[in-house]
Coordinates of C-alpha atoms in Angstrom, one line a residue:
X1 CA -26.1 1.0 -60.9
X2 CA -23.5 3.2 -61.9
X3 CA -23.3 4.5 -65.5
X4 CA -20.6 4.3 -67.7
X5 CA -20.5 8.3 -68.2
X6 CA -20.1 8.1 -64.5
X7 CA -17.5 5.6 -64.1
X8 CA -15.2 7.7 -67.0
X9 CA -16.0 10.8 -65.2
X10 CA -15.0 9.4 -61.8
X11 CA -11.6 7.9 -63.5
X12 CA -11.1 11.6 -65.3
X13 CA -11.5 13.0 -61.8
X14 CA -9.0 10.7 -60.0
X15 CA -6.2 11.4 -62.9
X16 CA -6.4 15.4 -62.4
X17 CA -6.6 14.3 -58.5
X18 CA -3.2 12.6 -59.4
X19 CA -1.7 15.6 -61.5
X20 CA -2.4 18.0 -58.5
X21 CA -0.5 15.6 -56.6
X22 CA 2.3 16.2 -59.0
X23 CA 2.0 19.5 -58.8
X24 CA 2.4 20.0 -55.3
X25 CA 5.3 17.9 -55.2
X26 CA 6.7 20.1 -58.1
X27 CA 6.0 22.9 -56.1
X28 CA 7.5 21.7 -52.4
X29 CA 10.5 20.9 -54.4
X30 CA 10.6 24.3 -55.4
X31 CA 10.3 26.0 -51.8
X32 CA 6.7 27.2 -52.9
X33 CA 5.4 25.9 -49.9
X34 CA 2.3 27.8 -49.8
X35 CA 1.4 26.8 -53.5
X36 CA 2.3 22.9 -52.9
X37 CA -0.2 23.2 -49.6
X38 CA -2.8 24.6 -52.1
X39 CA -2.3 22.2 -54.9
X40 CA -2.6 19.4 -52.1
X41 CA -5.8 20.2 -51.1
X42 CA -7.0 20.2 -54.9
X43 CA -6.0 16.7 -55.1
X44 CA -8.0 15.7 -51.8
X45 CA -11.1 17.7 -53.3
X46 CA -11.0 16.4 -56.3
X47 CA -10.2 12.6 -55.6
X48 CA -13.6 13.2 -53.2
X49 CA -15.4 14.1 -56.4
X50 CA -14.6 11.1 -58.4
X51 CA -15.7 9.4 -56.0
X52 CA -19.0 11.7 -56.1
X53 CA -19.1 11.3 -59.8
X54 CA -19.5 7.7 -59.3
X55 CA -22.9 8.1 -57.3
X56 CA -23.7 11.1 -60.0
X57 CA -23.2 13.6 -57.1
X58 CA -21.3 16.8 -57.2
X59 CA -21.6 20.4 -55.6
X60 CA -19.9 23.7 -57.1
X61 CA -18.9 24.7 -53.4
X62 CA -16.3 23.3 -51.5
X63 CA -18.0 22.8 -49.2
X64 CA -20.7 21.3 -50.9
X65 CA -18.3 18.2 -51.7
X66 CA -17.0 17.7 -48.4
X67 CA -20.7 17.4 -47.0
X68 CA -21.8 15.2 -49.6
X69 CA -18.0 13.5 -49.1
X70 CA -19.0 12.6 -46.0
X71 CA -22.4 11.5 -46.4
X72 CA -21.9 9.5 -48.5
X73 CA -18.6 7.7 -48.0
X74 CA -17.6 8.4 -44.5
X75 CA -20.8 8.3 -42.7
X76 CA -21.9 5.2 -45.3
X77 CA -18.5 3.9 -43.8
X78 CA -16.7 3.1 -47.4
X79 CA -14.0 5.9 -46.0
X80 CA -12.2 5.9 -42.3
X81 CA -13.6 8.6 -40.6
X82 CA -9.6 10.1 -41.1
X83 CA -10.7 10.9 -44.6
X84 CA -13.2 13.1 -43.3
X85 CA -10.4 14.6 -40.9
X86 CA -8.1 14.9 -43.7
X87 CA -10.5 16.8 -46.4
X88 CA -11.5 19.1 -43.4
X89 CA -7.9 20.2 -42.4
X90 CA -6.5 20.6 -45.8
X91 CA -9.3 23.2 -46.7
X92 CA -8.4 25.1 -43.4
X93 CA -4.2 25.5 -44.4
X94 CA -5.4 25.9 -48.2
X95 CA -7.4 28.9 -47.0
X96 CA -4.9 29.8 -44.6
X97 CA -1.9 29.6 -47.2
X98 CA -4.2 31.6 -50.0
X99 CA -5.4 34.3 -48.0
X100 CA -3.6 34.6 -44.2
X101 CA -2.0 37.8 -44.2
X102 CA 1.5 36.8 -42.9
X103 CA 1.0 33.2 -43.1
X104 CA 4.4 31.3 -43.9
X105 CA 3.7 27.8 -44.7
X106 CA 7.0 25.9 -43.8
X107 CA 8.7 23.2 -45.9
X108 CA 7.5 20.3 -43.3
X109 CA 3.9 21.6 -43.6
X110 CA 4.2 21.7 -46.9
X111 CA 5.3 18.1 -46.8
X112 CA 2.7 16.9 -43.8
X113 CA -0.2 18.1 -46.2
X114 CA 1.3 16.3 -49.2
X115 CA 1.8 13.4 -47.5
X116 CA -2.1 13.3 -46.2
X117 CA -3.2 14.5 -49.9
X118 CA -1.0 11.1 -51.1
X119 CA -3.2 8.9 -48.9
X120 CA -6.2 10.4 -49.3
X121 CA -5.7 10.1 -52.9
X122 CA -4.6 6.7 -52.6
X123 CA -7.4 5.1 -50.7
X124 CA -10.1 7.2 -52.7
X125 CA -8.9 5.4 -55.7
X126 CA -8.7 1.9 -54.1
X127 CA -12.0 2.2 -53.6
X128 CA -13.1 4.1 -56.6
X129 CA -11.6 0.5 -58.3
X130 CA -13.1 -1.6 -56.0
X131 CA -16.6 0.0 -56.4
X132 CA -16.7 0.0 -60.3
X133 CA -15.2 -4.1 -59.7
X134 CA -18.1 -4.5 -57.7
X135 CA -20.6 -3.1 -59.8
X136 CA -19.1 -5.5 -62.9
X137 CA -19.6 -8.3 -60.7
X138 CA -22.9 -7.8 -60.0
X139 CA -24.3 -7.2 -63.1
X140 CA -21.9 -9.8 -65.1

Protein backbone atom coordinates (compact mmCIF):
# COMPACT_ATOMS: atom_id res chain seq x y z
CA UNK A 1 0.00 0.00 0.00
CA UNK A 2 1.51 3.19 -0.55
CA UNK A 3 1.38 5.91 2.03
CA UNK A 4 0.24 9.25 1.65
CA UNK A 5 3.77 10.77 2.75
CA UNK A 6 4.97 8.67 -0.10
CA UNK A 7 2.57 9.61 -2.71
CA UNK A 8 3.30 13.65 -1.81
CA UNK A 9 6.95 12.87 -1.75
CA UNK A 10 6.78 11.06 -5.11
CA UNK A 11 4.54 14.13 -6.64
CA UNK A 12 7.33 16.70 -4.96
CA UNK A 13 9.92 14.56 -6.76
CA UNK A 14 8.27 14.62 -10.22
CA UNK A 15 7.74 18.64 -10.01
CA UNK A 16 11.60 19.32 -9.36
CA UNK A 17 12.00 16.48 -12.15
CA UNK A 18 9.95 18.96 -14.25
CA UNK A 19 11.84 22.22 -13.22
CA UNK A 20 15.23 20.57 -14.25
CA UNK A 21 13.54 20.01 -17.40
CA UNK A 22 13.09 23.79 -17.50
CA UNK A 23 16.18 24.34 -16.73
CA UNK A 24 17.94 22.52 -19.32
CA UNK A 25 15.85 24.05 -21.84
CA UNK A 26 16.73 27.42 -20.29
CA UNK A 27 20.16 26.54 -20.63
CA UNK A 28 20.26 24.95 -24.42
CA UNK A 29 18.65 28.13 -25.36
CA UNK A 30 21.42 29.85 -23.90
CA UNK A 31 24.33 27.86 -25.84
CA UNK A 32 25.29 26.26 -22.35
CA UNK A 33 25.22 23.01 -23.77
CA UNK A 34 27.21 21.33 -21.31
CA UNK A 35 24.94 22.68 -18.33
CA UNK A 36 21.56 21.82 -20.27
CA UNK A 37 23.13 18.05 -20.78
CA UNK A 38 23.71 18.17 -16.88
CA UNK A 39 20.40 19.57 -15.81
CA UNK A 40 18.89 16.77 -18.18
CA UNK A 41 20.16 14.05 -16.50
CA UNK A 42 18.82 15.64 -13.03
CA UNK A 43 15.49 15.44 -14.42
CA UNK A 44 15.82 11.60 -15.48
CA UNK A 45 17.38 10.91 -11.86
CA UNK A 46 15.01 12.49 -10.12
CA UNK A 47 11.74 11.54 -12.02
CA UNK A 48 13.32 7.73 -11.23
CA UNK A 49 13.14 8.70 -7.54
CA UNK A 50 9.60 9.68 -7.39
CA UNK A 51 8.88 6.86 -8.73
CA UNK A 52 11.18 5.20 -5.77
CA UNK A 53 9.52 7.37 -3.35
CA UNK A 54 6.39 5.71 -4.10
CA UNK A 55 7.71 2.17 -3.13
CA UNK A 56 9.57 4.09 0.01
CA UNK A 57 12.89 3.38 -1.81
CA UNK A 58 15.70 5.78 -2.35
CA UNK A 59 19.67 5.57 -2.48
CA UNK A 60 22.05 8.71 -1.81
CA UNK A 61 24.28 7.36 -4.86
CA UNK A 62 23.50 7.67 -8.24
CA UNK A 63 23.99 4.86 -8.78
CA UNK A 64 22.13 3.55 -6.10
CA UNK A 65 18.78 4.89 -7.88
CA UNK A 66 19.47 3.58 -11.13
CA UNK A 67 19.92 -0.09 -9.62
CA UNK A 68 16.97 0.12 -7.63
CA UNK A 69 15.33 2.08 -10.90
CA UNK A 70 15.66 -0.87 -12.60
CA UNK A 71 14.80 -3.39 -10.23
CA UNK A 72 12.09 -2.25 -9.56
CA UNK A 73 10.38 -0.71 -12.60
CA UNK A 74 12.30 -2.03 -15.53
CA UNK A 75 12.95 -5.48 -14.54
CA UNK A 76 9.26 -5.54 -12.67
CA UNK A 77 8.34 -4.43 -16.41
CA UNK A 78 6.27 -1.07 -15.34
CA UNK A 79 9.16 0.78 -17.54
CA UNK A 80 10.35 -0.24 -21.25
CA UNK A 81 13.61 -1.51 -20.91
CA UNK A 82 14.57 2.10 -23.04
CA UNK A 83 14.14 3.79 -19.67
CA UNK A 84 16.77 1.82 -18.34
CA UNK A 85 18.89 2.73 -21.61
CA UNK A 86 18.03 6.26 -21.13
CA UNK A 87 18.96 6.69 -17.25
CA UNK A 88 22.21 4.77 -18.07
CA UNK A 89 23.39 7.07 -21.00
CA UNK A 90 22.40 10.38 -19.57
CA UNK A 91 24.76 9.72 -16.44
CA UNK A 92 27.60 8.77 -18.92
CA UNK A 93 27.37 12.51 -21.04
CA UNK A 94 26.47 14.17 -17.52
CA UNK A 95 29.78 12.89 -16.28
CA UNK A 96 31.39 13.43 -19.49
CA UNK A 97 30.04 17.20 -19.78
CA UNK A 98 31.07 17.87 -15.87
CA UNK A 99 34.35 16.45 -15.79
CA UNK A 100 35.91 15.52 -19.58
CA UNK A 101 38.78 17.60 -19.97
CA UNK A 102 38.07 18.98 -23.46
CA UNK A 103 34.71 17.76 -23.78
CA UNK A 104 32.48 20.11 -26.00
CA UNK A 105 28.91 19.11 -25.79
CA UNK A 106 27.25 20.39 -29.12
CA UNK A 107 23.91 22.13 -29.46
CA UNK A 108 22.25 18.80 -31.08
CA UNK A 109 23.55 16.79 -28.07
CA UNK A 110 22.44 19.10 -25.95
CA UNK A 111 19.08 18.72 -27.58
CA UNK A 112 19.16 14.62 -28.10
CA UNK A 113 19.60 14.43 -24.25
CA UNK A 114 16.80 16.90 -23.60
CA UNK A 115 14.64 15.34 -25.75
CA UNK A 116 15.24 11.64 -23.97
CA UNK A 117 15.13 13.51 -20.40
CA UNK A 118 11.34 14.88 -21.85
CA UNK A 119 10.27 11.29 -22.36
CA UNK A 120 11.66 9.83 -19.64
CA UNK A 121 10.02 12.32 -17.53
CA UNK A 122 6.90 11.96 -19.27
CA UNK A 123 6.35 8.32 -19.03
CA UNK A 124 7.68 8.20 -15.34
CA UNK A 125 4.89 10.49 -14.46
CA UNK A 126 2.22 8.55 -16.41
CA UNK A 127 2.89 5.91 -14.47
CA UNK A 128 3.64 7.63 -11.24
CA UNK A 129 -0.47 8.73 -11.89
CA UNK A 130 -1.46 5.59 -12.87
CA UNK A 131 0.09 3.70 -9.86
CA UNK A 132 -1.27 6.13 -7.11
CA UNK A 133 -4.99 5.68 -9.43
CA UNK A 134 -4.49 2.21 -8.95
CA UNK A 135 -3.82 2.10 -5.44
CA UNK A 136 -7.20 4.46 -4.82
CA UNK A 137 -9.01 1.90 -6.65
CA UNK A 138 -8.08 -0.75 -4.73
CA UNK A 139 -8.61 0.29 -1.55
CA UNK A 140 -11.89 2.56 -2.42
Amino acid sequence: MIEQHQIGLARYRMSKAKEKIRAAEILLESSAFEDSVSRSYYAILMAARALLALKGLDSRKHSGVISLFNRHFVKEGLMDRTASRIIQDAKGEREEADYGDYKVVTEDEAMNQLAKAKEFVKEAEDLLENLIKAQGEEYS
